């Protein structure tokens, strides 16, 4: 009997104040060891408790509800994001001035396209295309000057794999294939370096028109598929913002070429299509952070969520743009005439795409009423568990 009482009551102290007590015949310790062992785990537990309390106090001091730390959806996403100690750049304060600036840029670009039109290259207007091979390496400027002396103006010369093989493109000529082959061969010969025309093609205006129409279809299809992807992957309001941002980038780039009458050929078209993909990639990163913050941050307005998301992705945007800009500038100044207009178009679009990913693609969904409800997954009634209760408590008794 005494052993049982000894097992039920703490040892040597009333009320269990002693750090040791007896349970099931084994000695258990209530408090930490006096010799300092296991202090690291205790300190870790105290630190976690202190951090949690500090974060709750910080959230409460900044207007956030402390009860959000118990939100199951937030815990599933990795916990509540503390924004009280972060410096958030107020991007959306410049929303209206930037919107006015974007509208002016688009109107000027559309006006230039309607009044001046694009200075279409030989790929769209038709002309002459010739594959030329020289005996010795040759410079592009030498070939262009030699053609101009013979009356072949507005020639475009590109290297084909090396400095001895070139692609020469000329505007439509009046000569037939036989006469053009002879006159062009004489014009391409350089002192001490003869040229051989291996392939000569005459592209008609009808083919150029078909290429131009196919190019427009390619741009429209790319924009439509991008919008569909964002709508399925994220939310329709974000898809509208992404589509308008991509259209803004394409229109501004085309407007610059129409305003200054820069030549527009297939290389420029390739740059615009590549720009659409690059700009969407940057926009997707921002959208992913917006969706995450709408789910994890509580008691913050949609405008604050947008500012927080743009602030968190700013460093990544700067690093990405800087890396791409180095490559584009290298192609622009070192790539030769064949890559010059491609690089120039991508440079213009790079600036416009970075700006649109920050303001247009984010401010448009905000104007459409983007909120946390657009990202919260709601369980349909047919998938909710049914709660069954029995009125007869003796139903399961034997």
mmCIF file with all atom_site columns, C-alpha atoms in Angstrom, residues 59-207:
data_model
loop_
_atom_site.group_PDB
_atom_site.id
_atom_site.type_symbol
_atom_site.label_atom_id
_atom_site.label_alt_id
_atom_site.label_comp_id
_atom_site.label_asym_id
_atom_site.label_entity_id
_atom_site.label_seq_id
_atom_site.pdbx_PDB_ins_code
_atom_site.Cartn_x
_atom_site.Cartn_y
_atom_site.Cartn_z
_atom_site.occupancy
_atom_site.B_iso_or_equiv
_atom_site.pdbx_formal_charge
_atom_site.auth_seq_id
_atom_site.auth_comp_id
_atom_site.auth_asym_id
_atom_site.auth_atom_id
_atom_site.pdbx_PDB_model_num
ATOM 1   C CA . UNK A 1 59  ? 1.641  41.747 -36.743  1.00 0.00 ? 59  UNK A CA 1
ATOM 2   C CA . UNK A 1 60  ? -0.736 43.250 -34.176  1.00 0.00 ? 60  UNK A CA 1
ATOM 3   C CA . UNK A 1 61  ? 1.238  46.491 -34.039  1.00 0.00 ? 61  UNK A CA 1
ATOM 4   C CA . UNK A 1 62  ? 1.020  46.798 -37.830  1.00 0.00 ? 62  UNK A CA 1
ATOM 5   C CA . UNK A 1 63  ? -2.696 46.228 -38.014  1.00 0.00 ? 63  UNK A CA 1
ATOM 6   C CA . UNK A 1 64  ? -2.704 42.470 -38.666  1.00 0.00 ? 64  UNK A CA 1
ATOM 7   C CA . UNK A 1 65  ? -4.855 40.061 -36.722  1.00 0.00 ? 65  UNK A CA 1
ATOM 8   C CA . UNK A 1 66  ? -2.844 37.762 -34.429  1.00 0.00 ? 66  UNK A CA 1
ATOM 9   C CA . UNK A 1 67  ? -5.355 34.964 -34.984  1.00 0.00 ? 67  UNK A CA 1
ATOM 10  C CA . UNK A 1 68  ? -4.153 34.534 -38.527  1.00 0.00 ? 68  UNK A CA 1
ATOM 11  C CA . UNK A 1 69  ? -1.307 32.398 -37.230  1.00 0.00 ? 69  UNK A CA 1
ATOM 12  C CA . UNK A 1 70  ? -3.827 29.658 -36.660  1.00 0.00 ? 70  UNK A CA 1
ATOM 13  C CA . UNK A 1 71  ? -5.232 29.803 -40.179  1.00 0.00 ? 71  UNK A CA 1
ATOM 14  C CA . UNK A 1 72  ? -5.072 26.318 -41.653  1.00 0.00 ? 72  UNK A CA 1
ATOM 15  C CA . UNK A 1 73  ? -4.770 27.473 -45.270  1.00 0.00 ? 73  UNK A CA 1
ATOM 16  C CA . UNK A 1 74  ? -1.846 29.713 -44.344  1.00 0.00 ? 74  UNK A CA 1
ATOM 17  C CA . UNK A 1 75  ? -0.115 26.920 -42.469  1.00 0.00 ? 75  UNK A CA 1
ATOM 18  C CA . UNK A 1 76  ? -0.545 24.681 -45.477  1.00 0.00 ? 76  UNK A CA 1
ATOM 19  C CA . UNK A 1 77  ? 1.189  27.309 -47.600  1.00 0.00 ? 77  UNK A CA 1
ATOM 20  C CA . UNK A 1 78  ? 4.129  27.516 -45.209  1.00 0.00 ? 78  UNK A CA 1
ATOM 21  C CA . UNK A 1 79  ? 2.903  29.965 -42.590  1.00 0.00 ? 79  UNK A CA 1
ATOM 22  C CA . UNK A 1 80  ? 2.035  33.640 -42.451  1.00 0.00 ? 80  UNK A CA 1
ATOM 23  C CA . UNK A 1 81  ? 4.472  36.001 -44.105  1.00 0.00 ? 81  UNK A CA 1
ATOM 24  C CA . UNK A 1 82  ? 5.534  38.799 -41.747  1.00 0.00 ? 82  UNK A CA 1
ATOM 25  C CA . UNK A 1 83  ? 5.563  42.091 -43.627  1.00 0.00 ? 83  UNK A CA 1
ATOM 26  C CA . UNK A 1 84  ? 5.809  44.515 -40.711  1.00 0.00 ? 84  UNK A CA 1
ATOM 27  C CA . UNK A 1 85  ? 9.622  44.595 -40.682  1.00 0.00 ? 85  UNK A CA 1
ATOM 28  C CA . UNK A 1 86  ? 10.011 44.719 -44.481  1.00 0.00 ? 86  UNK A CA 1
ATOM 29  C CA . UNK A 1 87  ? 10.548 47.815 -46.535  1.00 0.00 ? 87  UNK A CA 1
ATOM 30  C CA . UNK A 1 88  ? 7.903  47.836 -49.247  1.00 0.00 ? 88  UNK A CA 1
ATOM 31  C CA . UNK A 1 89  ? 8.395  50.086 -52.280  1.00 0.00 ? 89  UNK A CA 1
ATOM 32  C CA . UNK A 1 90  ? 5.100  51.841 -53.124  1.00 0.00 ? 90  UNK A CA 1
ATOM 33  C CA . UNK A 1 91  ? 5.057  51.067 -56.836  1.00 0.00 ? 91  UNK A CA 1
ATOM 34  C CA . UNK A 1 92  ? 1.325  51.651 -57.174  1.00 0.00 ? 92  UNK A CA 1
ATOM 35  C CA . UNK A 1 93  ? 1.643  55.291 -56.083  1.00 0.00 ? 93  UNK A CA 1
ATOM 36  C CA . UNK A 1 94  ? 2.788  55.974 -59.651  1.00 0.00 ? 94  UNK A CA 1
ATOM 37  C CA . UNK A 1 95  ? -0.027 53.921 -61.146  1.00 0.00 ? 95  UNK A CA 1
ATOM 38  C CA . UNK A 1 96  ? -1.950 56.836 -62.704  1.00 0.00 ? 96  UNK A CA 1
ATOM 39  C CA . UNK A 1 97  ? 1.076  58.713 -64.156  1.00 0.00 ? 97  UNK A CA 1
ATOM 40  C CA . UNK A 1 98  ? 2.399  55.473 -65.617  1.00 0.00 ? 98  UNK A CA 1
ATOM 41  C CA . UNK A 1 99  ? -1.028 54.646 -67.062  1.00 0.00 ? 99  UNK A CA 1
ATOM 42  C CA . UNK A 1 100 ? -1.140 58.041 -68.795  1.00 0.00 ? 100 UNK A CA 1
ATOM 43  C CA . UNK A 1 101 ? 2.409  57.520 -70.091  1.00 0.00 ? 101 UNK A CA 1
ATOM 44  C CA . UNK A 1 102 ? 1.494  54.069 -71.452  1.00 0.00 ? 102 UNK A CA 1
ATOM 45  C CA . UNK A 1 103 ? -1.630 55.372 -73.187  1.00 0.00 ? 103 UNK A CA 1
ATOM 46  C CA . UNK A 1 104 ? 0.381  58.163 -74.851  1.00 0.00 ? 104 UNK A CA 1
ATOM 47  C CA . UNK A 1 105 ? 3.047  55.710 -76.014  1.00 0.00 ? 105 UNK A CA 1
ATOM 48  C CA . UNK A 1 106 ? 0.448  53.372 -77.494  1.00 0.00 ? 106 UNK A CA 1
ATOM 49  C CA . UNK A 1 107 ? -1.416 56.212 -79.234  1.00 0.00 ? 107 UNK A CA 1
ATOM 50  C CA . UNK A 1 108 ? 1.798  57.595 -80.728  1.00 0.00 ? 108 UNK A CA 1
ATOM 51  C CA . UNK A 1 109 ? 2.794  54.117 -81.921  1.00 0.00 ? 109 UNK A CA 1
ATOM 52  C CA . UNK A 1 110 ? -0.596 53.442 -83.494  1.00 0.00 ? 110 UNK A CA 1
ATOM 53  C CA . UNK A 1 111 ? -0.527 56.863 -85.163  1.00 0.00 ? 111 UNK A CA 1
ATOM 54  C CA . UNK A 1 112 ? 2.930  56.170 -86.612  1.00 0.00 ? 112 UNK A CA 1
ATOM 55  C CA . UNK A 1 113 ? 1.770  52.786 -87.904  1.00 0.00 ? 113 UNK A CA 1
ATOM 56  C CA . UNK A 1 114 ? -1.309 54.302 -89.567  1.00 0.00 ? 114 UNK A CA 1
ATOM 57  C CA . UNK A 1 115 ? 0.410  57.381 -91.033  1.00 0.00 ? 115 UNK A CA 1
ATOM 58  C CA . UNK A 1 116 ? 3.914  56.175 -91.906  1.00 0.00 ? 116 UNK A CA 1
ATOM 59  C CA . UNK A 1 117 ? 3.450  52.440 -91.971  1.00 0.00 ? 117 UNK A CA 1
ATOM 60  C CA . UNK A 1 118 ? 6.266  49.941 -91.623  1.00 0.00 ? 118 UNK A CA 1
ATOM 61  C CA . UNK A 1 119 ? 9.290  50.100 -93.864  1.00 0.00 ? 119 UNK A CA 1
ATOM 62  C CA . UNK A 1 120 ? 8.923  46.512 -94.996  1.00 0.00 ? 120 UNK A CA 1
ATOM 63  C CA . UNK A 1 121 ? 12.024 44.637 -96.006  1.00 0.00 ? 121 UNK A CA 1
ATOM 64  C CA . UNK A 1 122 ? 12.582 42.282 -98.903  1.00 0.00 ? 122 UNK A CA 1
ATOM 65  C CA . UNK A 1 123 ? 11.046 39.382 -96.988  1.00 0.00 ? 123 UNK A CA 1
ATOM 66  C CA . UNK A 1 124 ? 7.650  41.086 -97.245  1.00 0.00 ? 124 UNK A CA 1
ATOM 67  C CA . UNK A 1 125 ? 7.893  43.138 -100.444 1.00 0.00 ? 125 UNK A CA 1
ATOM 68  C CA . UNK A 1 126 ? 9.700  40.580 -102.603 1.00 0.00 ? 126 UNK A CA 1
ATOM 69  C CA . UNK A 1 127 ? 13.056 40.949 -104.348 1.00 0.00 ? 127 UNK A CA 1
ATOM 70  C CA . UNK A 1 128 ? 16.195 39.024 -105.221 1.00 0.00 ? 128 UNK A CA 1
ATOM 71  C CA . UNK A 1 129 ? 18.037 36.577 -102.999 1.00 0.00 ? 129 UNK A CA 1
ATOM 72  C CA . UNK A 1 130 ? 21.462 35.174 -103.968 1.00 0.00 ? 130 UNK A CA 1
ATOM 73  C CA . UNK A 1 131 ? 23.908 32.816 -102.252 1.00 0.00 ? 131 UNK A CA 1
ATOM 74  C CA . UNK A 1 132 ? 27.432 34.031 -103.011 1.00 0.00 ? 132 UNK A CA 1
ATOM 75  C CA . UNK A 1 133 ? 30.790 32.362 -102.325 1.00 0.00 ? 133 UNK A CA 1
ATOM 76  C CA . UNK A 1 134 ? 34.150 34.166 -102.528 1.00 0.00 ? 134 UNK A CA 1
ATOM 77  C CA . UNK A 1 135 ? 37.609 32.717 -102.942 1.00 0.00 ? 135 UNK A CA 1
ATOM 78  C CA . UNK A 1 136 ? 39.008 34.712 -100.023 1.00 0.00 ? 136 UNK A CA 1
ATOM 79  C CA . UNK A 1 137 ? 37.419 36.210 -96.878  1.00 0.00 ? 137 UNK A CA 1
ATOM 80  C CA . UNK A 1 138 ? 35.536 39.420 -97.556  1.00 0.00 ? 138 UNK A CA 1
ATOM 81  C CA . UNK A 1 139 ? 33.969 42.261 -95.570  1.00 0.00 ? 139 UNK A CA 1
ATOM 82  C CA . UNK A 1 140 ? 30.254 43.040 -95.846  1.00 0.00 ? 140 UNK A CA 1
ATOM 83  C CA . UNK A 1 141 ? 30.906 46.725 -96.461  1.00 0.00 ? 141 UNK A CA 1
ATOM 84  C CA . UNK A 1 142 ? 33.122 45.924 -99.442  1.00 0.00 ? 142 UNK A CA 1
ATOM 85  C CA . UNK A 1 143 ? 30.371 43.879 -101.076 1.00 0.00 ? 143 UNK A CA 1
ATOM 86  C CA . UNK A 1 144 ? 27.744 46.583 -100.479 1.00 0.00 ? 144 UNK A CA 1
ATOM 87  C CA . UNK A 1 145 ? 30.000 49.296 -101.951 1.00 0.00 ? 145 UNK A CA 1
ATOM 88  C CA . UNK A 1 146 ? 30.742 47.167 -104.989 1.00 0.00 ? 146 UNK A CA 1
ATOM 89  C CA . UNK A 1 147 ? 27.018 46.586 -105.588 1.00 0.00 ? 147 UNK A CA 1
ATOM 90  C CA . UNK A 1 148 ? 26.247 50.306 -105.256 1.00 0.00 ? 148 UNK A CA 1
ATOM 91  C CA . UNK A 1 149 ? 28.856 51.168 -107.883 1.00 0.00 ? 149 UNK A CA 1
ATOM 92  C CA . UNK A 1 150 ? 27.076 48.823 -110.304 1.00 0.00 ? 150 UNK A CA 1
ATOM 93  C CA . UNK A 1 151 ? 23.645 50.313 -109.593 1.00 0.00 ? 151 UNK A CA 1
ATOM 94  C CA . UNK A 1 152 ? 22.339 47.753 -107.073 1.00 0.00 ? 152 UNK A CA 1
ATOM 95  C CA . UNK A 1 153 ? 21.174 49.961 -104.215 1.00 0.00 ? 153 UNK A CA 1
ATOM 96  C CA . UNK A 1 154 ? 19.673 49.014 -100.813 1.00 0.00 ? 154 UNK A CA 1
ATOM 97  C CA . UNK A 1 155 ? 21.456 45.675 -100.706 1.00 0.00 ? 155 UNK A CA 1
ATOM 98  C CA . UNK A 1 156 ? 21.430 43.539 -97.557  1.00 0.00 ? 156 UNK A CA 1
ATOM 99  C CA . UNK A 1 157 ? 24.475 41.320 -97.046  1.00 0.00 ? 157 UNK A CA 1
ATOM 100 C CA . UNK A 1 158 ? 24.734 38.597 -94.388  1.00 0.00 ? 158 UNK A CA 1
ATOM 101 C CA . UNK A 1 159 ? 27.337 35.963 -93.610  1.00 0.00 ? 159 UNK A CA 1
ATOM 102 C CA . UNK A 1 160 ? 26.428 32.296 -93.993  1.00 0.00 ? 160 UNK A CA 1
ATOM 103 C CA . UNK A 1 161 ? 28.599 30.343 -91.578  1.00 0.00 ? 161 UNK A CA 1
ATOM 104 C CA . UNK A 1 162 ? 31.892 31.999 -92.556  1.00 0.00 ? 162 UNK A CA 1
ATOM 105 C CA . UNK A 1 163 ? 33.490 35.100 -94.080  1.00 0.00 ? 163 UNK A CA 1
ATOM 106 C CA . UNK A 1 164 ? 33.598 33.613 -97.599  1.00 0.00 ? 164 UNK A CA 1
ATOM 107 C CA . UNK A 1 165 ? 29.914 32.669 -97.960  1.00 0.00 ? 165 UNK A CA 1
ATOM 108 C CA . UNK A 1 166 ? 27.276 35.406 -97.990  1.00 0.00 ? 166 UNK A CA 1
ATOM 109 C CA . UNK A 1 167 ? 23.587 35.921 -98.580  1.00 0.00 ? 167 UNK A CA 1
ATOM 110 C CA . UNK A 1 168 ? 22.831 38.949 -100.742 1.00 0.00 ? 168 UNK A CA 1
ATOM 111 C CA . UNK A 1 169 ? 19.295 40.360 -100.909 1.00 0.00 ? 169 UNK A CA 1
ATOM 112 C CA . UNK A 1 170 ? 18.232 43.088 -103.300 1.00 0.00 ? 170 UNK A CA 1
ATOM 113 C CA . UNK A 1 171 ? 14.996 44.962 -104.094 1.00 0.00 ? 171 UNK A CA 1
ATOM 114 C CA . UNK A 1 172 ? 12.935 43.778 -107.084 1.00 0.00 ? 172 UNK A CA 1
ATOM 115 C CA . UNK A 1 173 ? 14.892 44.038 -110.334 1.00 0.00 ? 173 UNK A CA 1
ATOM 116 C CA . UNK A 1 174 ? 13.651 44.434 -113.919 1.00 0.00 ? 174 UNK A CA 1
ATOM 117 C CA . UNK A 1 175 ? 16.101 41.951 -115.474 1.00 0.00 ? 175 UNK A CA 1
ATOM 118 C CA . UNK A 1 176 ? 15.259 38.311 -116.038 1.00 0.00 ? 176 UNK A CA 1
ATOM 119 C CA . UNK A 1 177 ? 17.046 35.502 -114.238 1.00 0.00 ? 177 UNK A CA 1
ATOM 120 C CA . UNK A 1 178 ? 19.732 34.994 -116.916 1.00 0.00 ? 178 UNK A CA 1
ATOM 121 C CA . UNK A 1 179 ? 20.564 38.676 -117.347 1.00 0.00 ? 179 UNK A CA 1
ATOM 122 C CA . UNK A 1 180 ? 20.436 39.321 -113.602 1.00 0.00 ? 180 UNK A CA 1
ATOM 123 C CA . UNK A 1 181 ? 22.789 36.428 -112.899 1.00 0.00 ? 181 UNK A CA 1
ATOM 124 C CA . UNK A 1 182 ? 25.391 37.833 -115.274 1.00 0.00 ? 182 UNK A CA 1
ATOM 125 C CA . UNK A 1 183 ? 25.152 41.486 -114.186 1.00 0.00 ? 183 UNK A CA 1
ATOM 126 C CA . UNK A 1 184 ? 25.066 40.600 -110.493 1.00 0.00 ? 184 UNK A CA 1
ATOM 127 C CA . UNK A 1 185 ? 28.091 38.308 -110.881 1.00 0.00 ? 185 UNK A CA 1
ATOM 128 C CA . UNK A 1 186 ? 30.120 41.160 -112.356 1.00 0.00 ? 186 UNK A CA 1
ATOM 129 C CA . UNK A 1 187 ? 28.999 43.531 -109.608 1.00 0.00 ? 187 UNK A CA 1
ATOM 130 C CA . UNK A 1 188 ? 30.002 41.101 -106.897 1.00 0.00 ? 188 UNK A CA 1
ATOM 131 C CA . UNK A 1 189 ? 33.529 40.478 -108.200 1.00 0.00 ? 189 UNK A CA 1
ATOM 132 C CA . UNK A 1 190 ? 36.180 42.248 -106.134 1.00 0.00 ? 190 UNK A CA 1
ATOM 133 C CA . UNK A 1 191 ? 39.804 42.978 -107.080 1.00 0.00 ? 191 UNK A CA 1
ATOM 134 C CA . UNK A 1 192 ? 41.716 39.749 -106.572 1.00 0.00 ? 192 UNK A CA 1
ATOM 135 C CA . UNK A 1 193 ? 38.660 38.023 -105.115 1.00 0.00 ? 193 UNK A CA 1
ATOM 136 C CA . UNK A 1 194 ? 36.139 36.565 -107.542 1.00 0.00 ? 194 UNK A CA 1
ATOM 137 C CA . UNK A 1 195 ? 32.587 35.664 -106.545 1.00 0.00 ? 195 UNK A CA 1
ATOM 138 C CA . UNK A 1 196 ? 30.467 32.679 -107.520 1.00 0.00 ? 196 UNK A CA 1
ATOM 139 C CA . UNK A 1 197 ? 26.657 32.757 -107.351 1.00 0.00 ? 197 UNK A CA 1
ATOM 140 C CA . UNK A 1 198 ? 25.474 29.304 -106.292 1.00 0.00 ? 198 UNK A CA 1
ATOM 141 C CA . UNK A 1 199 ? 21.764 30.045 -105.960 1.00 0.00 ? 199 UNK A CA 1
ATOM 142 C CA . UNK A 1 200 ? 19.646 32.911 -107.282 1.00 0.00 ? 200 UNK A CA 1
ATOM 143 C CA . UNK A 1 201 ? 15.979 33.344 -106.361 1.00 0.00 ? 201 UNK A CA 1
ATOM 144 C CA . UNK A 1 202 ? 13.492 36.006 -107.377 1.00 0.00 ? 202 UNK A CA 1
ATOM 145 C CA . UNK A 1 203 ? 10.765 36.502 -104.758 1.00 0.00 ? 203 UNK A CA 1
ATOM 146 C CA . UNK A 1 204 ? 7.538  37.953 -106.087 1.00 0.00 ? 204 UNK A CA 1
ATOM 147 C CA . UNK A 1 205 ? 5.361  40.487 -104.298 1.00 0.00 ? 205 UNK A CA 1
ATOM 148 C CA . UNK A 1 206 ? 2.607  37.907 -103.826 1.00 0.00 ? 206 UNK A CA 1
ATOM 149 C CA . UNK A 1 207 ? 4.915  35.691 -101.783 1.00 0.00 ? 207 UNK A CA 1
#
